[in-house]
């Protein structure tokens, strides 16, 4: 990570390059969320509508509910060391510019640096591609992609609208988080006006869970520990919690939101033990006076993200990682 993570081009220039390209590969961070997948799908659609060859390459796992929403769209799953086959005029990486989120595809991407365009709304990243458009004021990568598609001069079709809507809705917690701006609502209004069925997308993306997820949530809440004078809540999930409930690793989505229902809670952390590799922590912070910058906190552990939502991988056993996070939170107030 470095602190020179900034745009070195304009959307107009990126649009011109993509309009000239014949074949484009689009990818995003591992375990794509609604914004990542929405951006991959919408940008790919704009290129397809121009008759170009598009490969949408995703690093699994893709949450099944999201895969279900877009099940008519072909996604290529990036498995192990297999590099993409073929020559691409451009590679676009959306919703991340951090090598830590691109581990699986990094060896190949490193050979494509000159052709790679990064489109992101995070505060920090690496030198993943020679061309970067970074707008940390965008609530979602999909906000930037919407502007890019306009610059390309391509009309939004129904799939584009659905994908962009899922992106902005999911990254703003369905228009609740502090990142949600007039620009977000204007895009949402445009998309709904064009026919997006927001209640159907909400049901498909947020209400399609399995009972195992709820059992896992019970475990997470059972682990809850209030720290920093009840201003922070820390939860942890161990491998046995997944094994005993039958829940999948991706089924922790949104758990960090739950303790925020308590008025005095300003920060929430969820730590998840991994079968292989370091313990993962997700951090959330409520906006307002004295708000804790969890991006700064995550960076102490080699991670990052946004001021109100961030994450890190901590190379310690989960019980030690919990203590380190608790200490970090107590220092942050
Ligand atoms: Mn995003």
Coordinates of C-alpha atoms and ligand atoms in Angstrom, one line a residue:
X1 CA 0.0 0.0 0.0
X2 CA 1.2 3.5 -0.6
X3 CA -0.1 7.0 -0.2
X4 CA 0.1 8.0 -3.9
X5 CA -3.0 6.1 -4.8
X6 CA -4.7 8.7 -7.1
X7 CA -6.1 9.2 -10.5
X8 CA -3.6 9.7 -13.4
X9 CA -6.2 9.9 -16.1
X10 CA -9.8 11.0 -16.7
X11 CA -12.9 9.0 -17.4
X12 CA -13.1 10.5 -20.8
X13 CA -9.6 9.1 -21.6
X14 CA -10.6 5.7 -20.2
X15 CA -13.8 5.8 -22.3
X16 CA -11.8 6.5 -25.4
X17 CA -9.5 3.6 -24.8
X18 CA -12.3 1.2 -24.1
X19 CA -14.2 2.4 -27.2
X20 CA -11.1 1.5 -29.3
X21 CA -10.5 -1.9 -27.6
X22 CA -11.8 -5.0 -29.2
X23 CA -11.4 -7.4 -26.3
X24 CA -11.5 -6.5 -22.7
X25 CA -11.1 -8.5 -19.5
X26 CA -12.8 -7.1 -16.4
X27 CA -12.0 -8.4 -12.9
X28 CA -12.4 -7.3 -9.3
X29 CA -11.4 -8.3 -5.8
X30 CA -11.7 -11.8 -4.5
X31 CA -15.1 -12.7 -2.9
X32 CA -16.9 -10.0 -4.9
X33 CA -19.7 -8.1 -3.2
X34 CA -22.7 -6.5 -4.9
X35 CA -20.7 -3.4 -6.0
X36 CA -17.8 -5.4 -7.3
X37 CA -20.0 -7.8 -9.3
X38 CA -22.3 -5.0 -10.3
X39 CA -19.4 -3.0 -11.7
X40 CA -18.0 -6.0 -13.6
X41 CA -21.4 -6.8 -15.1
X42 CA -22.4 -3.3 -16.0
X43 CA -19.1 -2.3 -17.6
X44 CA -19.0 -5.6 -19.4
X45 CA -22.5 -5.0 -20.7
X46 CA -21.7 -1.6 -22.1
X47 CA -18.8 -3.2 -24.0
X48 CA -20.9 -6.1 -25.2
X49 CA -23.5 -3.7 -26.5
X50 CA -20.8 -2.2 -28.7
X51 CA -20.0 -5.7 -30.1
X52 CA -16.8 -6.2 -28.2
X53 CA -15.4 -9.4 -26.7
X54 CA -15.7 -9.3 -22.9
X55 CA -14.4 -11.7 -20.3
X56 CA -15.7 -11.2 -16.8
X57 CA -13.3 -13.0 -14.5
X58 CA -14.2 -13.4 -10.8
X59 CA -12.1 -14.7 -8.0
X60 CA -14.4 -17.0 -5.9
X61 CA -16.4 -17.4 -3.8
X62 CA -19.2 -15.4 -5.4
X63 CA -22.1 -15.2 -2.9
X64 CA -24.9 -17.4 -4.3
X65 CA -27.6 -14.8 -3.9
X66 CA -25.6 -12.4 -6.1
X67 CA -24.8 -15.1 -8.6
X68 CA -28.5 -15.8 -8.7
X69 CA -29.5 -12.3 -9.5
X70 CA -27.2 -12.2 -12.5
X71 CA -27.4 -15.9 -13.5
X72 CA -27.9 -14.9 -17.2
X73 CA -24.5 -13.3 -17.3
X74 CA -21.5 -15.5 -18.0
X75 CA -18.8 -15.2 -15.3
X76 CA -15.4 -16.9 -15.7
X77 CA -14.2 -18.3 -12.4
X78 CA -10.5 -17.7 -11.7
X79 CA -9.1 -20.9 -10.3
X80 CA -5.7 -21.4 -8.9
X81 CA -2.8 -20.4 -11.1
X82 CA -4.6 -20.7 -14.4
X83 CA -4.0 -17.5 -16.3
X84 CA -6.6 -16.0 -18.6
X85 CA -6.1 -17.2 -22.2
X86 CA -6.0 -14.8 -25.1
X87 CA -4.9 -11.3 -25.9
X88 CA -6.8 -8.5 -24.3
X89 CA -6.5 -4.9 -25.5
X90 CA -7.4 -3.7 -22.1
X91 CA -7.8 -5.1 -18.6
X92 CA -10.0 -3.3 -16.2
X93 CA -9.9 -3.9 -12.4
X94 CA -12.9 -2.5 -10.6
X95 CA -13.6 -1.8 -6.9
X96 CA -10.1 -2.5 -5.7
X97 CA -6.5 -1.5 -6.4
X98 CA -5.0 -3.6 -3.7
X99 CA -2.8 -6.6 -4.4
X100 CA -4.0 -8.2 -1.1
X101 CA -7.4 -8.5 -2.7
X102 CA -6.1 -9.9 -6.0
X103 CA -3.7 -12.6 -4.8
X104 CA -5.0 -15.3 -7.0
X105 CA -4.7 -13.4 -10.2
X106 CA -1.7 -11.2 -9.3
X107 CA 0.9 -13.3 -11.2
X108 CA -0.9 -12.7 -14.5
X109 CA -2.0 -9.1 -13.8
X110 CA 1.7 -8.2 -13.1
X111 CA 2.4 -9.2 -16.7
X112 CA -0.4 -6.9 -17.9
X113 CA 0.5 -3.7 -16.0
X114 CA 0.7 -1.4 -19.0
X115 CA -2.8 -2.6 -20.3
X116 CA -4.4 -2.5 -16.9
X117 CA -6.9 0.2 -15.9
X118 CA -7.9 0.5 -12.2
X119 CA -11.3 2.0 -11.4
X120 CA -11.8 2.3 -7.7
X121 CA -13.4 4.3 -4.8
X122 CA -11.1 3.1 -2.0
X123 CA -8.7 5.4 -0.2
X124 CA -5.6 3.2 -0.6
X125 CA -4.2 0.8 -3.0
X126 CA -1.2 -0.4 -4.9
X127 CA 0.3 0.0 -8.3
X128 CA -1.9 -2.7 -9.9
X129 CA -2.3 -1.0 -13.3
X130 CA -0.6 1.8 -15.2
X131 CA -3.8 3.7 -15.6
X132 CA -5.9 4.7 -12.5
X133 CA -9.1 6.5 -11.9
X134 CA -9.7 6.7 -8.2
X135 CA -12.6 8.6 -6.7
X136 CA -12.9 8.1 -3.0
X137 CA -16.0 10.4 -2.9
X138 CA -18.0 7.8 -4.9
X139 CA -20.2 5.7 -2.7
X140 CA -19.6 2.7 -4.9
X141 CA -17.4 1.7 -7.9
X142 CA -20.7 1.5 -9.7
X143 CA -21.2 5.2 -9.4
X144 CA -17.9 5.7 -11.3
X145 CA -18.8 3.0 -13.8
X146 CA -22.1 4.7 -14.5
X147 CA -20.3 7.9 -15.4
X148 CA -17.8 5.9 -17.5
X149 CA -20.6 4.3 -19.5
X150 CA -22.1 7.7 -20.1
X151 CA -18.7 8.9 -21.3
X152 CA -18.5 5.9 -23.6
X153 CA -21.8 7.0 -25.1
X154 CA -23.6 3.7 -24.5
X155 CA -27.2 3.6 -23.3
X156 CA -28.0 1.7 -20.1
X157 CA -30.1 -1.4 -20.9
X158 CA -32.1 -3.4 -18.2
X159 CA -29.1 -5.5 -17.2
X160 CA -26.8 -2.4 -16.8
X161 CA -29.4 -0.7 -14.7
X162 CA -29.9 -3.7 -12.4
X163 CA -26.2 -4.2 -12.0
X164 CA -25.5 -0.6 -11.2
X165 CA -28.4 -0.5 -8.8
X166 CA -27.2 -3.6 -6.9
X167 CA -23.8 -2.0 -6.7
X168 CA -24.8 1.3 -5.2
X169 CA -27.5 -0.2 -3.0
X170 CA -25.2 -2.8 -1.5
X171 CA -22.3 -0.5 -0.8
X172 CA -24.5 2.0 0.9
X173 CA -26.4 -0.6 3.0
X174 CA -29.5 0.2 0.9
X175 CA -28.9 4.0 1.1
X176 CA -28.3 4.2 4.8
X177 CA -24.5 4.6 5.2
X178 CA -22.7 7.9 5.4
X179 CA -21.1 7.4 2.0
X180 CA -24.6 7.7 0.4
X181 CA -24.7 11.2 -1.3
X182 CA -27.0 13.2 -3.5
X183 CA -25.1 11.7 -6.4
X184 CA -25.9 8.2 -5.2
X185 CA -29.6 9.1 -4.9
X186 CA -29.6 10.8 -8.4
X187 CA -28.2 7.7 -10.0
X188 CA -30.7 5.5 -8.0
X189 CA -33.5 7.7 -9.3
X190 CA -32.3 7.4 -12.8
X191 CA -32.0 3.7 -12.6
X192 CA -35.4 3.2 -10.9
X193 CA -36.9 5.6 -13.5
X194 CA -35.5 3.3 -16.2
X195 CA -37.4 0.4 -14.7
X196 CA -35.3 -1.2 -11.9
X197 CA -37.5 -3.2 -9.6
X198 CA -35.8 -2.3 -6.3
X199 CA -38.1 -4.5 -4.1
X200 CA -37.3 -7.5 -6.3
X201 CA -33.6 -6.8 -6.2
X202 CA -33.8 -6.3 -2.4
X203 CA -35.5 -9.6 -1.9
X204 CA -33.1 -11.4 -4.3
X205 CA -29.9 -9.9 -2.7
X206 CA -30.8 -9.4 0.9
X207 CA -33.6 -12.0 1.6
X208 CA -32.3 -15.1 0.0
X209 CA -30.3 -16.5 2.8
X210 CA -30.2 -20.0 4.2
X211 CA -31.1 -21.0 7.8
X212 CA -27.5 -21.9 8.4
X213 CA -26.6 -18.2 8.2
X214 CA -29.0 -17.4 11.0
X215 CA -27.5 -20.1 13.1
X216 CA -24.0 -18.6 12.4
X217 CA -25.3 -15.2 13.4
X218 CA -26.5 -16.7 16.8
X219 CA -22.9 -17.9 17.3
X220 CA -21.5 -14.5 16.4
X221 CA -23.8 -12.7 18.8
X222 CA -23.1 -15.3 21.5
X223 CA -19.4 -14.3 21.2
X224 CA -20.2 -10.6 21.5
X225 CA -17.9 -8.7 23.9
X226 CA -18.5 -5.0 24.8
X227 CA -15.3 -3.1 25.1
X228 CA -14.1 0.6 25.4
X229 CA -16.8 1.3 27.9
X230 CA -19.6 -0.2 25.9
X231 CA -18.7 2.0 22.9
X232 CA -17.4 -0.9 20.8
X233 CA -18.6 -4.5 20.2
X234 CA -16.2 -7.3 19.2
X235 CA -17.5 -10.6 17.8
X236 CA -15.5 -13.6 16.6
X237 CA -16.3 -16.7 14.7
X238 CA -14.2 -19.8 14.8
X239 CA -13.9 -22.7 12.4
X240 CA -15.9 -24.9 14.7
X241 CA -18.8 -22.4 14.4
X242 CA -18.9 -22.9 10.7
X243 CA -18.5 -26.7 11.0
X244 CA -21.2 -27.0 13.6
X245 CA -23.8 -24.8 11.9
X246 CA -23.0 -25.9 8.4
X247 CA -22.6 -22.2 7.4
X248 CA -20.2 -21.1 4.6
X249 CA -17.4 -18.6 5.0
X250 CA -19.3 -16.0 2.9
X251 CA -22.3 -16.2 5.2
X252 CA -20.9 -13.6 7.6
X253 CA -22.0 -10.7 5.4
X254 CA -23.8 -7.9 7.3
X255 CA -23.1 -9.4 10.8
X256 CA -21.0 -6.3 11.6
X257 CA -24.1 -4.2 11.2
X258 CA -26.1 -5.9 14.0
X259 CA -24.4 -4.6 17.1
X260 CA -24.8 -1.1 15.7
X261 CA -28.5 -1.2 16.8
X262 CA -27.1 -0.3 20.3
X263 CA -27.1 3.5 20.6
X264 CA -23.7 3.9 22.4
X265 CA -21.9 1.4 20.1
X266 CA -19.6 3.4 17.8
X267 CA -17.3 0.6 16.5
X268 CA -17.9 -3.0 15.7
X269 CA -15.4 -5.7 14.8
X270 CA -16.0 -9.2 13.6
X271 CA -13.0 -11.5 13.5
X272 CA -13.2 -14.7 11.5
X273 CA -10.8 -17.6 11.8
X274 CA -9.6 -19.0 8.5
X275 CA -8.9 -22.6 7.6
X276 CA -5.8 -21.4 5.9
X277 CA -4.0 -18.1 6.3
X278 CA -4.4 -15.2 8.7
X279 CA -7.5 -14.3 10.8
X280 CA -9.7 -11.8 9.0
X281 CA -11.2 -8.8 10.7
X282 CA -14.1 -6.5 9.5
X283 CA -14.5 -3.1 11.1
X284 CA -17.3 -0.7 11.0
X285 CA -17.7 2.7 12.6
X286 CA -20.7 5.0 13.1
X287 CA -20.5 8.5 11.7
X288 CA -20.8 11.6 13.8
X289 CA -18.8 13.6 16.3
X290 CA -15.7 11.7 17.5
X291 CA -16.2 9.0 14.9
X292 CA -13.4 6.4 14.9
X293 CA -11.5 6.1 11.7
X294 CA -11.5 2.3 11.2
X295 CA -9.4 2.7 8.0
X296 CA -6.6 4.0 10.2
X297 CA -7.2 1.2 12.6
X298 CA -7.2 -1.5 9.9
X299 CA -3.9 0.0 8.5
X300 CA -2.2 -0.8 11.8
X301 CA -2.8 -4.4 10.9
X302 CA -1.8 -4.0 7.3
X303 CA -5.3 -3.7 6.0
X304 CA -7.4 -0.7 5.0
X305 CA -10.7 0.4 3.3
X306 CA -12.8 3.4 4.2
X307 CA -13.1 5.5 7.3
X308 CA -16.4 3.9 8.2
X309 CA -15.8 0.4 6.9
X310 CA -12.5 -1.4 6.7
X311 CA -10.8 -4.8 7.1
X312 CA -7.5 -6.5 7.6
X313 CA -5.9 -9.9 7.8
X314 CA -4.0 -10.5 11.0
X315 CA -1.3 -13.1 11.0
X316 CA -2.1 -14.4 14.5
X317 CA -4.3 -17.1 16.0
X318 CA -7.8 -15.8 16.5
X319 CA -7.7 -15.4 20.3
X320 CA -4.6 -13.3 20.0
X321 CA -6.0 -11.4 17.1
X322 CA -9.1 -10.5 19.2
X323 CA -6.9 -9.1 21.9
X324 CA -4.9 -7.1 19.4
X325 CA -8.1 -5.7 17.9
X326 CA -9.6 -4.9 21.3
X327 CA -6.4 -3.0 22.2
X328 CA -6.4 -1.2 18.9
X329 CA -10.1 -0.1 19.3
X330 CA -9.4 1.1 22.9
X331 CA -6.6 3.2 21.6
X332 CA -8.8 4.7 18.8
X333 CA -11.2 6.5 21.0
Ligands
LIG1 MN1 -17.2 -1.0 -3.6

